[in-house]
Coordinates of C-alpha atoms in Angstrom, one line a residue:
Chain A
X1 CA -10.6 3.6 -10.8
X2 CA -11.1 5.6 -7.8
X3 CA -8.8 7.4 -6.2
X4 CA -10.9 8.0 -3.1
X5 CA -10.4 4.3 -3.0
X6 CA -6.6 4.8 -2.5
X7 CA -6.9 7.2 0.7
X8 CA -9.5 3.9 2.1
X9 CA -6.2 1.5 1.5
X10 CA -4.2 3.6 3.1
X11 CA -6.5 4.3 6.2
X12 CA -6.8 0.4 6.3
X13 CA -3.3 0.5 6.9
X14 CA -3.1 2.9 9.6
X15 CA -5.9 1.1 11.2
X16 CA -4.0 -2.4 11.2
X17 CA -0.8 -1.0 12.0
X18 CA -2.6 0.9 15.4
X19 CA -4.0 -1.9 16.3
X20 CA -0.9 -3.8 16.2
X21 CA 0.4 -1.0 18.3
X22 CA -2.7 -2.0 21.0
X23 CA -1.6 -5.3 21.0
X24 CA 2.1 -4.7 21.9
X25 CA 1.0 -2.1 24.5
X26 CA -0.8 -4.8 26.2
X27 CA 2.0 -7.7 25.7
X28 CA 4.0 -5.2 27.3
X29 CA 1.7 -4.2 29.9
X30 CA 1.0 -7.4 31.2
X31 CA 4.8 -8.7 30.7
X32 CA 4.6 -9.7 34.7
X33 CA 1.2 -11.0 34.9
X34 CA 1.2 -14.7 36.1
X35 CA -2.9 -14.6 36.8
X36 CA -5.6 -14.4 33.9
X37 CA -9.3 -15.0 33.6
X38 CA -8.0 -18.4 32.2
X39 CA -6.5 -19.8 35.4
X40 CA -2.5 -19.3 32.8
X41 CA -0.4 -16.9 33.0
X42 CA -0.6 -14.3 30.2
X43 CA 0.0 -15.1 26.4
X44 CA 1.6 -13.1 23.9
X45 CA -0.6 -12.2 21.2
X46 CA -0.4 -11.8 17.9
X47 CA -2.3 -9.9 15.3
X48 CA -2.6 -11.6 12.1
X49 CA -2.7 -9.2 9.1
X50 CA -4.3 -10.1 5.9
X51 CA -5.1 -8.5 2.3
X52 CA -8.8 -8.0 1.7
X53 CA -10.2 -6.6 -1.2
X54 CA -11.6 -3.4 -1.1
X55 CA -13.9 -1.3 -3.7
X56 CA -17.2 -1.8 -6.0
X57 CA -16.1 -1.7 -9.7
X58 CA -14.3 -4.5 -11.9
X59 CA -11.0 -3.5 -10.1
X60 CA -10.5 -4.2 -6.7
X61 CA -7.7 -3.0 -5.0
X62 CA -6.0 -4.5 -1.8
X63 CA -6.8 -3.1 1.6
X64 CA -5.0 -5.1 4.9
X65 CA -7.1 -6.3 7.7
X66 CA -6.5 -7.8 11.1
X67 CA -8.1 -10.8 11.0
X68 CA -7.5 -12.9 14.1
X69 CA -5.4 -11.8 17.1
X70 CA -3.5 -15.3 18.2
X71 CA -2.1 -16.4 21.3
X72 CA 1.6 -17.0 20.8
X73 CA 2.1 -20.6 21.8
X74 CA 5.7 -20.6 23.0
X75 CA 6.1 -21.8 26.5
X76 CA 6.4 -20.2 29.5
X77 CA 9.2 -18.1 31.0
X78 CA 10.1 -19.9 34.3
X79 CA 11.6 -17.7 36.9
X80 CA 13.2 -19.3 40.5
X81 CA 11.6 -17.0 42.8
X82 CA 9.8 -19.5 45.6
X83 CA 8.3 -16.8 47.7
X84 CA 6.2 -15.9 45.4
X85 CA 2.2 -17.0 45.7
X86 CA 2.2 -18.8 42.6
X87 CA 5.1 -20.8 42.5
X88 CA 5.3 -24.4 42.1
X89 CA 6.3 -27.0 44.5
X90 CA 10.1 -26.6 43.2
X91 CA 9.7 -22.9 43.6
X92 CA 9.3 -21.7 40.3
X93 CA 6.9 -19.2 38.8
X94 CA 5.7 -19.7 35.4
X95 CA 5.9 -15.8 33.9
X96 CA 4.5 -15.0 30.4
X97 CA 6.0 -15.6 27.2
X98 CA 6.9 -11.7 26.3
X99 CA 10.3 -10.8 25.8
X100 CA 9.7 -6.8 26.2
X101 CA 12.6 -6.4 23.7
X102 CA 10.9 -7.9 20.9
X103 CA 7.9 -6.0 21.7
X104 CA 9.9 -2.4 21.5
X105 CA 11.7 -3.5 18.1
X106 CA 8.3 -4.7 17.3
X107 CA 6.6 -1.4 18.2
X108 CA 9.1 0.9 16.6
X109 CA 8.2 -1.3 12.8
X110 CA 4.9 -0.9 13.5
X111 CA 5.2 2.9 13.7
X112 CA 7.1 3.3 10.7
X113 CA 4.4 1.2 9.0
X114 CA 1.8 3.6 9.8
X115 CA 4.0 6.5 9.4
X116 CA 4.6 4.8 5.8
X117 CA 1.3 4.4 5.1
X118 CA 0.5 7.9 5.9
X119 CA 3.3 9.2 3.6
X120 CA 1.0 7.3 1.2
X121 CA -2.0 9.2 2.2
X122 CA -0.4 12.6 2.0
X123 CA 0.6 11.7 -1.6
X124 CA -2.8 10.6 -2.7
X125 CA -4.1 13.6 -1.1
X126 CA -1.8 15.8 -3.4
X127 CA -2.5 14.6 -6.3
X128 CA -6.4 15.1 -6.0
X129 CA -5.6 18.9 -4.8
X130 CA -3.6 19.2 -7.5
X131 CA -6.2 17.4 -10.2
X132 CA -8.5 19.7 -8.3
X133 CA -5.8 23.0 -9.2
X134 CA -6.6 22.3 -12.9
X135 CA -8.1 24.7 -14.8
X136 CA -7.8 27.4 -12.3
X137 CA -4.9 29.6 -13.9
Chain B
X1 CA -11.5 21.0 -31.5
X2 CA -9.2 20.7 -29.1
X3 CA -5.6 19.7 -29.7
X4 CA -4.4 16.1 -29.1
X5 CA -2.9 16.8 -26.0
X6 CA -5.5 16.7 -23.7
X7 CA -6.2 13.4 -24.3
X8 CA -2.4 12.4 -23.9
X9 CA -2.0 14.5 -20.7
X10 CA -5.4 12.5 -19.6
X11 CA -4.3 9.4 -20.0
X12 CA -1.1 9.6 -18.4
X13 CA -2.5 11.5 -15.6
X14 CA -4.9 8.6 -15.2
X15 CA -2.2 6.4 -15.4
X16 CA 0.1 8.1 -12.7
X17 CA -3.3 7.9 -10.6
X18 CA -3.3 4.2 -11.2
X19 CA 0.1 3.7 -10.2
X20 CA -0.6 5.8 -6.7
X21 CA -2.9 3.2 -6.1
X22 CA -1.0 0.3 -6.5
X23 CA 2.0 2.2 -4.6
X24 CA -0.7 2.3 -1.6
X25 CA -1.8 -1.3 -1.8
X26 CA 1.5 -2.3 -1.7
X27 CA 2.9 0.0 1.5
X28 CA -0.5 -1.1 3.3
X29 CA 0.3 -5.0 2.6
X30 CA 3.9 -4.5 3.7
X31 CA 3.8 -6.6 6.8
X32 CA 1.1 -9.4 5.5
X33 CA 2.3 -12.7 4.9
X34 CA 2.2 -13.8 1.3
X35 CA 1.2 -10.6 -0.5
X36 CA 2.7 -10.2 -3.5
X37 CA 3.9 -6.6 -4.6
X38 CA 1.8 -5.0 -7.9
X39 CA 2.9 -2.9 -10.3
X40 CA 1.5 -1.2 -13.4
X41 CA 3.2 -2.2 -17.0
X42 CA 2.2 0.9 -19.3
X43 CA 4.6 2.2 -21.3
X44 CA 6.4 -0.4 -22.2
X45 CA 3.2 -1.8 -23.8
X46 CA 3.0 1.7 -25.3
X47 CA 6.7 1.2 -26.8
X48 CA 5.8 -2.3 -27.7
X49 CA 2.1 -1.3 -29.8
X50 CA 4.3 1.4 -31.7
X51 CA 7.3 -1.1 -32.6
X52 CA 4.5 -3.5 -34.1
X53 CA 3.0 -1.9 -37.4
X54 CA 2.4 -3.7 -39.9
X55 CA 1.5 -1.3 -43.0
X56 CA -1.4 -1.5 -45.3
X57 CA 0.3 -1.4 -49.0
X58 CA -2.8 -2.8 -51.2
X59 CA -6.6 -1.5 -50.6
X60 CA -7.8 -4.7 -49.5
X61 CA -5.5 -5.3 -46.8
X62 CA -7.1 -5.5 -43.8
X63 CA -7.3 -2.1 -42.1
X64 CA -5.5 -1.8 -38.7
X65 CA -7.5 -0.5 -35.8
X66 CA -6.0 1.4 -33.7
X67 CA -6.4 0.2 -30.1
X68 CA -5.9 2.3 -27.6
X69 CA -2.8 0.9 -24.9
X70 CA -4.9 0.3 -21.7
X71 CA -2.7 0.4 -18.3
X72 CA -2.3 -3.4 -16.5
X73 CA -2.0 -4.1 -13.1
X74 CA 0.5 -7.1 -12.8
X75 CA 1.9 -9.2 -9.5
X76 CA 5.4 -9.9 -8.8
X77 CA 5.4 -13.5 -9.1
X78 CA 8.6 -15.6 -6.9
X79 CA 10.2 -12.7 -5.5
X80 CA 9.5 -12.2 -1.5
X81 CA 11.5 -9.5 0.3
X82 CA 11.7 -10.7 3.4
X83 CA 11.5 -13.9 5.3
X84 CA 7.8 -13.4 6.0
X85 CA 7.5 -13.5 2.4
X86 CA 6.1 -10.4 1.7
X87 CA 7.2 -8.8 -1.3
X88 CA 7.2 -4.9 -0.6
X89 CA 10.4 -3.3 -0.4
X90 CA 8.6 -0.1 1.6
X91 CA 11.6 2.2 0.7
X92 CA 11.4 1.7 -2.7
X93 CA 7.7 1.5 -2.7
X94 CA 8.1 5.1 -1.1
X95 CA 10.2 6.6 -3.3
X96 CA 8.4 5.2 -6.4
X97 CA 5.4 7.1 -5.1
X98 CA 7.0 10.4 -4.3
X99 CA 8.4 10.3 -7.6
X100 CA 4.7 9.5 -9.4
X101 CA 2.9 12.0 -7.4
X102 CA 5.7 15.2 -8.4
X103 CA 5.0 13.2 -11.9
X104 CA 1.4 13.7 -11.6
X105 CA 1.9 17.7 -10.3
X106 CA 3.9 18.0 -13.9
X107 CA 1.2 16.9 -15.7
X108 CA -1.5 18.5 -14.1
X109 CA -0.2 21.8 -14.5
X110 CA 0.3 20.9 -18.1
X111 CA -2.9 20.7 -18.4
X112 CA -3.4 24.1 -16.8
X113 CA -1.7 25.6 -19.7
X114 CA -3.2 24.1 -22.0
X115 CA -6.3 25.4 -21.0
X116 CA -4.8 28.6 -20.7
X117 CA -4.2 29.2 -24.0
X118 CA -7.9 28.5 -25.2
X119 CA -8.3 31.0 -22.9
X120 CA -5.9 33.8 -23.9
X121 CA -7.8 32.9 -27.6
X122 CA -11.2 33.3 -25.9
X123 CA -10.5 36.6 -24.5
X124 CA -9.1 38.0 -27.4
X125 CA -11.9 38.0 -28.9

């Protein structure tokens, strides 16, 4: 057992949760954008968190990963606006699939995950100063 | 030559260090579908090999060996939290920790003080 090992789980953690935070800053960012490099309006995406095992020895301990980031495949959010340049013949405009208020409730988890996670950290950390404290009067 | 306790105060600081790790897989996996929460089952597996003794009343009995309790890591089977059926309650899992890690201070000071009184002896001299 390793307890360097435990400080890697929780930095895995804080890496998957910031990049969760990337990926709602963009959903939110591009909440209005009816043009990609696809020819669609934009997607909502989705990071897809998994356990991966981390560590050398017989005991492996559980790390989290972003493994994919997924388009949300909800349909579009149609919007009666015929002025503008890409509307369809009945005059509506095919906006993305974000709600920005699932995005902020979203964002706010994801920041207590990582603030959770570094809790965890901060605990490890302790222990080893305080393993380290031994013998020292 | 030294006293039993500093393998006692060893082993349970190794097994507080243990449980800090699971506590971290388990706050890190809070938000992945599917994981299952881990825990570490010690001492009731302590309680349970002291319960069990079975005594040696005629010379050739079999001797009992003494095996030392080892810590296991075990997963929490059919119980999700939530409806993305992870099973991490990260409150608990944060408390839990907090508690383990003040746990862990205890016993490293502990063994300070043990090693402070070999020392006081050592000086004396």
């Amino acid at each position: 057992m390793n307890e360097f090992l435990t400080l890697n789980v929780s930095a895995s953690g804080m890496t998957a949760q910031r990049l969760r935070i990337d990926v709602i800053s963009s959903n939110i960012a591009n909440s209005e954008s009816t043009r990609t490099e696809q020819g669609t309006p934009y997607r909502r995406r989705v990071p897809i968190f998994s356990e991966y095992l981390m560590g050398m020895g017989r005991v492996k301990s559980s790390g989290v990963k972003v493994t994919r980031i997924e388009e949300d495949p909800s349909p579009f959010r149609l919007v009666y606006d015929p002025t503008h340049p890409d509307a369809n013949e009945d005059g509506y405009v095919s906006m993305p699939n974000v709600n920005v208020l699932r995005e902020m409730v979203d964002l706010i988890s994801a920041q207590r995950s990582y603030d959770a996670n570094v809790a965890a950290f901060n605990v490890t950390k302790a222990m080893i100063s305080s393993a380290l404290q031994i013998g020292r009067g | 030559m030294f006293n039993a306790n500093f393998q006692i105060i060893k082993t349970a600081m190794d097994v507080a260090m243990l449980r800090q790790n699971v506590h971290a897989q388990n706050v890190a996996n809070a938000e992945t579908p599917g994981y299952k929460r881990k825990y570490v089952v010690f001492e009731e597996l302590l309680q349970e090999s002291l319960k069990l003794q079975l005594s040696n009343t005629n010379k050739s009995h079999i001797q009992r060996v003494q095996q030392p309790v080892q810590p296991q890591v075990k997963q929490e089977e059919a119980f999700f939290y939530k409806n993305d059926e992870s099973g991490v309650d990260i409150d608990f899992e944060i408390s839990q920790m907090t508690a383990n890690g003040l746990r862990y201070e205890v016993l490293s000071r502990l063994m300070s003080k043990n090693i402070e009184f070999y020392n006081i002896v050592l000086r004396s001299v």
